Amino acid sequence: MIEIVEKILITCALPYVNNVPHIGNIAGSHLPADIFARLCRLAGYDTVFIGGSDEHGTPAEVTAERLGITPRELSDFYFKIHKDIYDWLDISYDNFSRTSIPLHHETTLDFFEHIQKNGFIVENTVRLPYCENCRRVLPDRYVEGVCPKCEYEHARGDQCERCSTLLNPEELKSPRCAICGEEPVIRDSNHLFLSLDKLEPRLREWIESKKGEWTGQVVNMALGWLNEGLKPRSITRDIKWGVKVPLKGYEDKVFYVWFDAPIGYVSSTKEWALNQGEPELWREYWQGDARIYNFVGKDNIPFHTIFWPGILIARGGYSLPYRVAGLQYLNYEGDKISKSKGFGVFCENLPDAGLSSDIWRYYLTLLIPETNDSEWKWAEFQERVNNELVANLGNFIHRSLHFIQSKFDGVVPEPDLSEDDIELLKSTEEFAAQVQELIFDIRFREALRKVFELSDRGNKYFQSNEPWKLIKTDPKKAGTVLYVCANLCYDLAVLLSPFMPKSSAKIFEILNTKPGTLQDVGRQKVAAGTKINRPEPLFPKLDDKKISELKNRTSQVTKYEEMIMGKISYDEFSRLDIRVAEIVEVEPVKGADKLLKLTIDVGGKTKQIVGGIAQQYSKDELVGKRIVVLDNLEPAVIRGVKSEGMLLAAVDGDEISILTPDRDAKPGSKIM
RNA sequence: AGCGGGGUGGGGUAGCCAGGUCCAUCCCGCCGGGCUCAUAACCCGGAGAUCGGUCGUUCAAAUCGACCCCCCGCUACCA
């Protein structure tokens, strides 16, 4: 039983703009949220589906710095890529916002001020690693060093990857900044904390009330956190890129991205309301009795069951999520998707791959990891498309419409309906109800299967009535069969629309009939006498060759960072003073196992540079070698050693090969 | 390491919380036979899992308990 409520707000976890989405991100949140939203609209609910990009935080700041651009430029760049991909995949966001817009900063400040007024903010001093070279407070995992337990040399400040001991940065031996290699110092810094401890009883009560309604994974994970006891959690950071903290002494701090990111749901709804020309309309979704559905990946569950609801309670006057749909992960051919290995299907390649977005949506719907991790397999993709989409659903639609086209001049015939026909036509209402119920219960795969059950039924009906024989013996009866089939096609188009909107629209177009809603299913909306448009197969059959083409094409990893850096002019290139140098002397750098200090002769001028080649080259091998250096690089201090240039080498993972002149070239020779 | 989720015929998946009606569901694939409007479907028949492993509880276990193995996530400043 589904209780009818007016308003539904759907949110999809905001993607972080430091990266580009792959199929796992689509199947894990955008697609399920979209199917849900489309169904809600189809069922007549007042639906708002919002999303946006999460843009603040350390990773974006560091990436931007590395690329020599501002965080905003980085965000602008990635935002567009994300937006284009979601548009292409027909993810029907009513609004896709950004956390960097002023409206969001205002909303975050409003939350903070109320939370503070309500007494849920405390201040504390924390000791944090700080890199004086980068002038940056380092998050735990940006500190590297030697593990105190297993002596692993590349342990991170949060955990040693070899012995998996949990660490804090102060425990590392010879710690260094992961960005520049300098040794960080520990500094005191004041920070604001959200008193989750005070919110615990209310959170517990809320979670308990969802037992049985939500999946076990989501409830248990939340209860796990509650049972361990909630502690105040810091909501500020010592970086620049984010929402400024409006307090004295916090001029150099911003709110923690995890504080402001979920508030982005509210900001995005506000932005939507503004675009609707009704600036206050958002309140009906956040401060009224709308049902709020959050679609998030499993890594995100604690944030949406503890941290974010805690923020909402502390703020006061906002509704808590009605349901947190926590989805699992999508793997690829037996392993995790890996961008660096080019292992997976990367969405930026989809538009040029030559298939309708519906085809991708279809298989990805079957892979929505509702309860378990799922797995993309090309062989299965091919089978599913050919045997189900093409042969079952596509075939029923096409054989029906093609028959009308070729035997009835494209006019839906006048029927003479039997009891059985009427019953069949009416039975689709039940399908519609079941599809709705399944989707509301976050069981998309089963819901889609239900749709196929209907086309299956259509195929059986067509088959057992043999209109291709009746057309010769009893044309009236043949016409009745095709009238029924045309109406089944219509109903299928309605039920298919949340999953495959383009194909659905195409069916309506061929039927020359207005697209319908769930209410129209089973109502014989395709009238006798309708002149249909010329049908054509809805879906392509995929042969082995096509599959391997798709596989090659979609696993390409676009080098976005190179695109951001762009092409440089000859003038810019000519600013680089690259020269041949001869290595005079080689010394190790204390406390660094990768670095060597090289004294070099650059055409009569002697200088020293530091290079990270200690693991690949020995001293003997290097002394006397002619190498290539960037001579006019701004000097830097690396591990306490001055470096006045840069050694050029080919780098491929751990393999390093120093560049040398192919023929005899004097030290100091310019490279151009 | 601790916490949480998961391991069911070739692939996916239901059932497990409330043990028997399950020598286990449904979809796809596979094998054999019929029919043809369609990018062929539909019908009939068939092969295939002792439910991750071991040990227990019970008249009875995929379902409950213990231990073990494997995969995944979280463990609070990466998001």
XYZ file of C-alpha atoms in Angstrom, chain A residues 4-598:
595
model
C -0.442 9.215 -1.180
C 1.611 12.235 -0.245
C 1.910 15.279 -2.344
C 5.570 16.168 -2.402
C 8.709 14.192 -2.921
C 12.229 15.587 -2.890
C 14.935 13.398 -4.348
C 18.633 14.007 -3.886
C 21.613 12.288 -5.411
C 24.966 12.427 -3.621
C 26.844 15.416 -4.955
C 29.781 14.270 -7.080
C 33.145 15.754 -6.210
C 34.522 17.766 -9.099
C 38.081 16.594 -8.884
C 37.260 13.752 -11.201
C 34.964 12.550 -13.928
C 32.150 10.032 -13.444
C 32.414 6.404 -14.512
C 29.646 3.818 -14.793
C 29.927 2.981 -11.116
C 28.927 6.499 -10.162
C 26.016 6.349 -12.578
C 24.680 2.964 -11.478
C 25.368 3.784 -7.856
C 23.390 6.961 -7.493
C 22.477 9.140 -10.485
C 20.596 6.492 -12.417
C 18.593 5.043 -9.518
C 17.727 8.535 -8.341
C 16.637 9.423 -11.859
C 14.483 6.337 -12.325
C 12.909 7.075 -8.987
C 12.267 10.705 -9.903
C 10.818 9.819 -13.279
C 8.486 7.297 -11.710
C 7.325 9.806 -9.108
C 6.456 12.285 -11.831
C 4.759 9.558 -13.834
C 2.676 8.640 -10.814
C 1.584 12.227 -10.381
C 3.618 13.234 -7.344
C 4.864 16.747 -6.960
C 8.473 15.817 -7.505
C 11.706 17.757 -7.277
C 14.948 16.021 -8.146
C 18.034 17.994 -7.277
C 21.761 17.496 -7.372
C 24.912 19.444 -7.925
C 28.639 19.332 -7.725
C 30.621 19.300 -4.513
C 33.503 21.635 -5.164
C 35.245 22.648 -1.971
C 37.993 20.966 -0.005
C 41.632 20.056 0.069
C 41.849 17.740 -2.972
C 40.443 20.368 -5.330
C 42.720 22.996 -3.846
C 45.812 20.810 -4.169
C 44.953 19.669 -7.693
C 44.331 23.218 -8.807
C 47.604 24.348 -7.332
C 49.478 21.590 -9.062
C 47.939 22.573 -12.383
C 48.674 26.212 -11.799
C 45.055 27.299 -11.910
C 42.586 28.445 -9.282
C 40.229 26.006 -7.591
C 37.388 27.863 -9.222
C 38.822 27.318 -12.672
C 39.224 23.645 -11.846
C 35.629 23.427 -10.663
C 34.291 25.286 -13.675
C 36.074 22.863 -15.917
C 34.850 19.709 -14.209
C 31.386 21.022 -13.516
C 30.705 21.314 -17.210
C 31.961 17.816 -17.897
C 29.766 16.360 -15.184
C 26.741 18.334 -16.269
C 27.146 17.283 -19.900
C 27.432 13.627 -19.008
C 24.320 13.650 -16.838
C 22.411 15.499 -19.525
C 23.504 13.029 -22.139
C 22.367 10.138 -19.976
C 18.980 11.829 -19.479
C 19.424 12.167 -15.746
C 16.437 14.433 -15.227
C 17.691 16.800 -12.569
C 15.246 19.601 -11.936
C 18.284 21.509 -10.809
C 21.963 20.681 -10.845
C 23.771 23.225 -8.743
C 27.259 23.909 -7.431
C 28.474 24.403 -3.902
C 30.668 27.289 -4.981
C 27.771 29.653 -5.741
C 26.967 32.565 -3.363
C 23.524 31.161 -2.604
C 25.121 28.059 -1.195
C 27.578 30.019 0.896
C 24.680 32.007 2.322
C 22.729 28.855 3.064
C 25.710 27.299 4.797
C 26.150 30.391 6.944
C 22.469 30.309 7.832
C 22.850 26.713 8.970
C 25.937 27.520 10.963
C 24.392 30.528 12.689
C 21.318 28.601 13.756
C 23.311 25.602 14.892
C 25.521 27.864 16.925
C 22.552 29.726 18.399
C 20.999 26.380 19.290
C 24.098 25.483 21.257
C 25.511 22.664 19.176
C 28.859 24.241 18.342
C 31.927 23.927 20.578
C 35.457 25.156 20.041
C 38.581 23.104 20.579
C 42.263 23.291 19.926
C 43.791 20.541 17.850
C 47.372 19.738 16.966
C 47.824 19.454 13.244
C 50.729 18.833 10.924
C 51.661 21.943 8.988
C 53.990 22.198 6.011
C 55.905 25.444 6.087
C 57.024 25.035 2.520
C 53.507 24.604 1.136
C 52.112 26.948 3.802
C 49.358 24.445 4.326
C 47.873 22.401 7.146
C 48.120 18.825 6.030
C 45.247 16.361 6.290
C 46.421 13.101 7.813
C 46.835 11.299 4.563
C 48.902 14.090 3.100
C 51.614 13.258 5.590
C 53.878 10.364 4.665
C 56.631 8.697 6.599
C 58.005 5.497 8.017
C 55.510 3.257 9.802
C 56.476 2.876 13.484
C 55.242 -0.715 13.475
C 56.457 -2.334 10.290
C 59.012 0.226 9.088
C 57.191 0.589 5.773
C 58.599 3.713 4.229
C 55.517 5.066 2.560
C 52.985 4.890 5.341
C 50.361 7.598 5.291
C 49.372 9.662 8.281
C 46.034 7.931 8.640
C 47.037 4.346 8.062
C 49.951 2.210 6.981
C 49.040 0.519 3.746
C 51.318 -2.394 4.374
C 50.463 -3.466 7.910
C 47.153 -1.531 7.987
C 47.875 -0.129 11.415
C 45.815 2.934 12.146
C 48.073 5.880 12.712
C 48.033 9.522 13.388
C 50.562 11.740 11.669
C 52.603 12.391 14.797
C 53.445 8.709 15.100
C 55.227 8.516 11.743
C 58.994 8.398 11.786
C 60.666 10.982 9.555
C 57.373 12.455 8.411
C 57.203 14.422 5.198
C 54.648 16.413 3.301
C 53.099 14.285 0.555
C 52.937 17.317 -1.676
C 56.485 18.712 -1.479
C 58.488 16.297 0.658
C 59.377 18.813 3.375
C 59.122 17.796 6.984
C 55.936 19.160 8.525
C 55.757 20.775 11.955
C 52.945 20.296 14.423
C 50.907 23.410 15.098
C 47.983 24.185 17.326
C 44.881 25.357 15.601
C 41.426 26.258 16.894
C 38.519 24.515 15.311
C 34.762 24.362 15.590
C 33.016 21.121 16.359
C 29.457 19.949 15.915
C 28.248 18.370 19.168
C 27.074 15.102 17.736
C 27.180 13.689 21.254
C 24.265 15.906 22.248
C 22.352 14.842 19.168
C 22.802 11.140 19.766
C 19.460 10.393 21.476
C 17.456 12.039 18.751
C 19.439 10.375 16.023
C 19.002 7.011 17.667
C 15.285 7.464 17.991
C 15.057 8.447 14.349
C 17.146 5.507 13.107
C 15.220 3.070 15.284
C 12.024 4.275 13.661
C 13.404 3.286 10.268
C 14.160 -0.299 11.217
C 12.378 -2.670 8.919
C 11.690 0.093 6.435
C 15.233 0.729 5.284
C 17.680 -1.933 4.223
C 19.620 -3.709 6.947
C 22.931 -2.373 5.685
C 21.910 1.231 6.149
C 20.264 0.848 9.545
C 23.009 -1.367 10.956
C 25.787 0.877 9.839
C 24.092 3.840 11.481
C 23.429 1.881 14.664
C 27.041 0.783 14.669
C 28.143 4.381 14.842
C 25.595 5.227 17.492
C 26.615 2.265 19.622
C 30.214 3.315 19.571
C 29.139 6.670 20.931
C 29.184 9.876 18.949
C 31.820 12.466 19.607
C 31.929 16.118 18.575
C 33.077 16.297 15.005
C 35.108 19.121 13.569
C 33.448 21.218 10.897
C 36.238 23.623 9.986
C 39.476 23.294 8.077
C 42.635 25.319 7.581
C 42.331 25.863 3.871
C 41.140 28.657 1.622
C 38.804 26.983 -0.835
C 35.414 26.744 0.815
C 32.788 28.622 2.765
C 34.460 31.196 5.001
C 33.891 30.852 8.722
C 32.330 34.099 9.967
C 34.129 34.298 13.311
C 37.049 36.248 14.708
C 40.200 34.195 14.590
C 38.818 32.032 11.773
C 39.752 34.330 8.910
C 42.011 31.689 7.375
C 39.586 28.843 7.808
C 36.646 27.459 5.914
C 33.944 24.953 6.738
C 34.771 21.316 6.270
C 33.428 20.131 2.899
C 31.385 17.486 4.586
C 29.613 20.185 6.522
C 28.740 22.274 3.527
C 28.270 19.556 0.880
C 24.960 18.147 2.148
C 23.698 21.668 2.759
C 24.135 21.834 -1.000
C 20.922 19.826 -1.247
C 19.101 22.738 0.344
C 20.899 25.355 -1.746
C 20.133 23.462 -4.914
C 16.456 23.336 -3.974
C 16.534 27.082 -3.285
C 18.127 27.702 -6.650
C 15.461 25.589 -8.278
C 12.733 27.598 -6.540
C 14.300 30.842 -7.736
C 14.339 29.515 -11.279
C 10.673 28.654 -10.884
C 10.021 32.277 -10.034
C 8.832 31.270 -6.550
C 11.784 31.896 -4.224
C 10.024 30.513 -1.154
C 8.851 27.313 -2.777
C 11.821 25.325 -1.484
C 10.420 25.533 2.034
C 7.560 23.221 1.131
C 10.110 20.478 0.498
C 12.443 21.073 3.402
C 10.217 22.522 6.049
C 6.908 20.900 5.160
C 5.895 17.263 5.039
C 7.563 16.293 1.782
C 9.257 12.935 1.667
C 12.971 13.294 1.161
C 14.845 10.474 -0.540
C 18.654 10.433 -0.511
C 20.454 8.216 -2.989
C 24.020 7.578 -1.873
C 26.846 5.053 -2.268
C 27.758 2.776 0.597
C 30.798 4.834 1.539
C 28.413 7.691 2.096
C 25.941 6.013 4.402
C 27.308 7.266 7.754
C 27.285 10.810 6.507
C 23.650 10.614 5.499
C 22.443 8.684 8.522
C 24.445 10.431 11.241
C 26.312 13.553 10.264
C 23.829 15.189 7.900
C 20.700 14.408 9.935
C 22.641 15.682 12.944
C 23.199 18.959 11.122
C 19.503 19.129 10.278
C 18.407 18.484 13.843
C 20.893 20.982 15.202
C 19.697 23.588 12.712
C 16.067 22.945 13.604
C 12.975 23.361 11.475
C 14.033 20.994 8.707
C 12.698 17.565 7.794
C 14.909 14.529 8.147
C 15.323 12.153 5.213
C 12.369 9.878 4.716
C 14.626 7.279 3.238
C 18.350 6.944 2.767
C 18.848 4.564 -0.125
C 22.370 3.262 0.331
C 23.669 1.519 -2.744
C 26.687 -0.729 -3.097
C 29.463 -0.608 -5.678
C 29.732 -1.573 -9.305
C 32.844 -3.484 -10.330
C 34.164 -4.154 -13.807
C 35.044 -7.565 -15.235
C 36.096 -9.066 -11.933
C 37.911 -6.158 -10.384
C 37.509 -2.624 -9.153
C 37.131 0.105 -11.733
C 40.448 1.853 -12.048
C 40.899 5.046 -13.914
C 44.666 4.976 -13.706
C 44.756 1.498 -15.217
C 42.181 2.375 -17.848
C 40.046 -0.412 -16.458
C 36.341 0.322 -16.726
C 33.794 2.176 -18.786
C 34.342 5.899 -18.596
C 31.331 8.026 -19.255
C 32.971 10.746 -21.277
C 33.319 8.197 -24.099
C 29.677 7.200 -24.194
C 28.246 9.950 -26.420
C 30.668 9.070 -29.216
C 30.277 5.329 -28.903
C 27.312 5.281 -31.247
C 24.651 3.791 -28.989
C 21.569 5.479 -27.624
C 21.883 6.453 -23.978
C 18.937 4.134 -23.359
C 21.047 1.084 -24.112
C 23.544 2.062 -21.455
C 20.760 2.956 -19.056
C 19.168 -0.419 -19.667
C 22.181 -2.498 -18.714
C 23.182 -0.163 -15.922
C 19.697 -0.476 -14.460
C 20.229 -4.217 -14.281
C 23.494 -3.479 -12.483
C 22.171 -1.059 -9.897
C 23.882 -2.488 -6.812
C 20.814 -2.532 -4.604
C 21.949 -5.112 -2.091
C 25.305 -6.424 -3.270
C 28.168 -5.143 -5.302
C 27.480 -5.814 -8.949
C 29.692 -6.315 -11.928
C 29.858 -4.999 -15.466
C 30.555 -7.777 -17.963
C 30.673 -7.119 -21.666
C 29.478 -10.616 -22.483
C 26.453 -10.074 -20.308
C 25.865 -6.631 -21.753
C 25.717 -8.172 -25.202
C 23.454 -11.021 -24.112
C 21.063 -8.777 -22.269
C 20.746 -6.347 -25.121
C 20.345 -8.998 -27.803
C 18.154 -11.465 -25.953
C 16.023 -9.165 -23.885
C 15.943 -5.694 -25.293
C 16.022 -6.645 -28.938
C 14.364 -10.043 -28.913
C 11.733 -9.594 -26.267
C 10.665 -5.987 -25.816
C 11.949 -4.557 -29.082
C 10.557 -7.474 -30.990
C 7.073 -7.195 -29.567
C 6.862 -3.496 -30.272
C 8.281 -3.870 -33.737
C 6.329 -6.915 -34.861
C 3.100 -5.299 -33.680
C 3.655 -1.926 -35.253
C 5.202 -3.377 -38.372
C 2.163 -5.605 -38.823
C -0.171 -2.627 -38.542
C 1.969 -0.730 -41.010
C 2.168 -3.477 -43.597
C -1.230 -5.149 -43.305
C -3.487 -2.296 -42.215
C -1.863 0.600 -44.085
C -0.598 1.972 -40.823
C -4.054 2.511 -39.354
C -4.912 1.008 -35.971
C -7.849 -1.278 -36.789
C -11.320 -1.158 -35.273
C -11.569 -3.956 -32.685
C -14.223 -6.395 -31.703
C -12.970 -7.176 -28.234
C -13.565 -10.498 -26.521
C -13.774 -10.896 -22.761
C -10.195 -12.159 -22.767
C -8.992 -9.173 -24.769
C -10.633 -6.780 -22.349
C -9.134 -8.597 -19.410
C -5.659 -8.518 -20.950
C -5.907 -4.826 -21.696
C -7.050 -4.137 -18.164
C -4.382 -6.356 -16.588
C -1.686 -3.829 -17.384
C -3.007 -1.636 -14.583
C -1.766 -4.266 -12.202
C 1.664 -4.138 -13.846
C 1.733 -0.409 -13.437
C 0.884 -0.694 -9.757
C 3.576 -3.290 -9.235
C 6.214 -1.326 -11.086
C 5.414 1.682 -8.934
C 5.536 -0.312 -5.737
C 8.840 -1.942 -6.633
C 10.451 1.343 -7.505
C 9.238 2.937 -4.299
C 10.859 0.033 -2.539
C 14.160 0.715 -4.369
C 13.949 -2.531 -6.336
C 14.683 -1.229 -9.782
C 15.903 -4.400 -11.342
C 12.768 -6.268 -10.431
C 10.647 -3.372 -11.588
C 12.331 -3.438 -14.973
C 11.854 -7.178 -15.177
C 8.174 -6.573 -14.557
C 8.076 -4.380 -17.633
C 9.631 -7.171 -19.634
C 7.060 -9.543 -18.272
C 4.462 -7.389 -19.942
C 6.170 -7.481 -23.325
C 6.560 -11.194 -22.802
C 2.831 -11.429 -22.333
C 2.348 -9.379 -25.471
C 4.561 -11.709 -27.444
C 2.589 -14.700 -26.216
C -0.693 -13.046 -27.082
C 0.520 -12.209 -30.570
C 1.875 -15.694 -31.030
C -1.128 -17.642 -29.857
C -3.605 -15.561 -31.848
C -1.593 -15.915 -35.056
C -2.802 -12.730 -36.766
C -0.609 -13.562 -39.764
C -3.049 -16.439 -40.415
C -6.185 -14.585 -39.311
C -5.476 -11.798 -41.762
C -6.331 -14.270 -44.522
C -9.300 -15.952 -42.875
C -10.823 -13.434 -40.475
C -9.428 -9.902 -40.996
C -11.732 -8.404 -38.375
C -10.307 -10.679 -35.739
C -6.762 -10.019 -36.897
C -7.528 -6.311 -36.548
C -8.708 -6.848 -33.000
C -5.445 -8.588 -32.114
C -3.445 -5.693 -33.476
C -5.614 -3.137 -31.730
C -4.854 -4.915 -28.473
C -1.147 -5.073 -29.297
C -1.003 -1.386 -30.158
C -2.467 -0.577 -26.779
C -0.064 -2.906 -25.039
C 2.721 -1.050 -26.816
C 1.386 2.177 -25.413
C 1.265 0.777 -21.888
C 4.775 -0.556 -22.305
C 5.953 2.840 -23.416
C 4.553 4.366 -20.245
C 6.114 1.764 -17.969
C 9.391 1.935 -19.816
C 9.716 5.687 -19.541
C 11.444 5.855 -16.134
C 14.097 3.462 -17.373
C 14.505 4.303 -21.046
C 12.985 7.694 -21.713
C 14.170 8.043 -25.308
C 12.780 4.705 -26.424
C 9.551 5.394 -24.643
C 9.181 8.697 -26.457
C 9.923 6.976 -29.739
C 7.129 4.447 -29.200
C 4.646 7.214 -28.465
C 5.813 8.974 -31.573
C 5.303 5.935 -33.786
C 1.912 5.375 -32.163
C 1.165 8.994 -32.987
C -0.345 9.264 -29.515
C 0.368 11.656 -26.660
C 2.723 10.295 -23.989
C 0.781 9.048 -21.003
C 1.204 8.690 -17.274
C 0.665 5.733 -14.988
C -3.023 6.691 -14.811
C -3.338 6.048 -18.533
C -2.090 2.482 -18.406
C -4.805 -0.045 -19.228
C -7.123 2.639 -20.602
C -6.848 1.868 -24.340
C -5.381 5.237 -25.162
C -4.532 4.277 -28.716
C -7.797 4.821 -30.559
C -8.888 2.765 -33.523
C -8.324 4.758 -36.682
C -5.059 6.298 -35.463
C -2.595 6.615 -38.324
C 0.734 5.479 -36.968
C 4.137 6.603 -38.141
C 6.454 4.246 -39.947
C 7.990 1.916 -37.377
C 11.620 0.971 -37.267
C 13.483 -1.351 -34.890
C 14.013 0.367 -31.559
C 17.271 -1.267 -30.586
C 20.319 -2.458 -32.518
C 21.582 -5.986 -32.214
C 25.192 -6.034 -31.011
C 27.634 -8.406 -32.692
C 31.019 -9.392 -31.298
C 32.798 -6.858 -33.420
C 30.646 -4.031 -32.128
C 31.204 -5.160 -28.567
C 34.968 -5.127 -28.863
C 34.767 -1.720 -30.512
C 32.674 -0.410 -27.647
C 34.994 -1.944 -25.134
C 38.046 -0.277 -26.643
C 36.363 3.020 -27.049
C 34.806 3.318 -23.620
C 37.888 2.324 -21.656
C 39.798 5.353 -22.907
C 40.748 7.665 -20.110
C 40.575 11.271 -21.148
C 43.571 13.204 -19.901
C 41.607 16.063 -18.482
C 44.500 17.489 -16.581
C 46.406 17.912 -19.814
C 43.373 19.587 -21.321
C 43.222 21.981 -18.395
C 46.838 22.847 -18.759
C 46.164 23.366 -22.433
C 48.591 24.122 -25.246
C 51.451 26.449 -24.643
C 52.773 29.007 -27.096
C 56.275 29.024 -28.511
C 56.980 32.078 -26.415
C 56.084 30.185 -23.302
C 58.269 27.300 -24.346
C 61.173 29.603 -25.073
C 61.067 30.790 -21.484
C 62.347 27.364 -20.482
C 66.108 27.378 -20.421
C 66.969 23.733 -20.926
C 70.621 22.819 -21.150
C 73.083 19.988 -21.250
C 74.995 19.521 -18.006
C 77.685 17.201 -16.783
C 77.431 15.506 -13.428
C 80.456 16.316 -11.316
C 79.573 14.888 -7.976
C 76.809 12.789 -6.417
C 75.813 12.658 -2.756
C 72.859 11.045 -1.009
C 70.313 13.292 0.701
C 69.990 12.539 4.397
C 66.696 10.989 5.418
C 65.455 10.584 1.871
C 65.821 7.290 0.112
C 64.738 8.522 -3.306
C 66.756 11.700 -3.546
C 70.275 12.434 -4.711
C 72.125 15.724 -4.580
C 73.924 16.279 -7.865
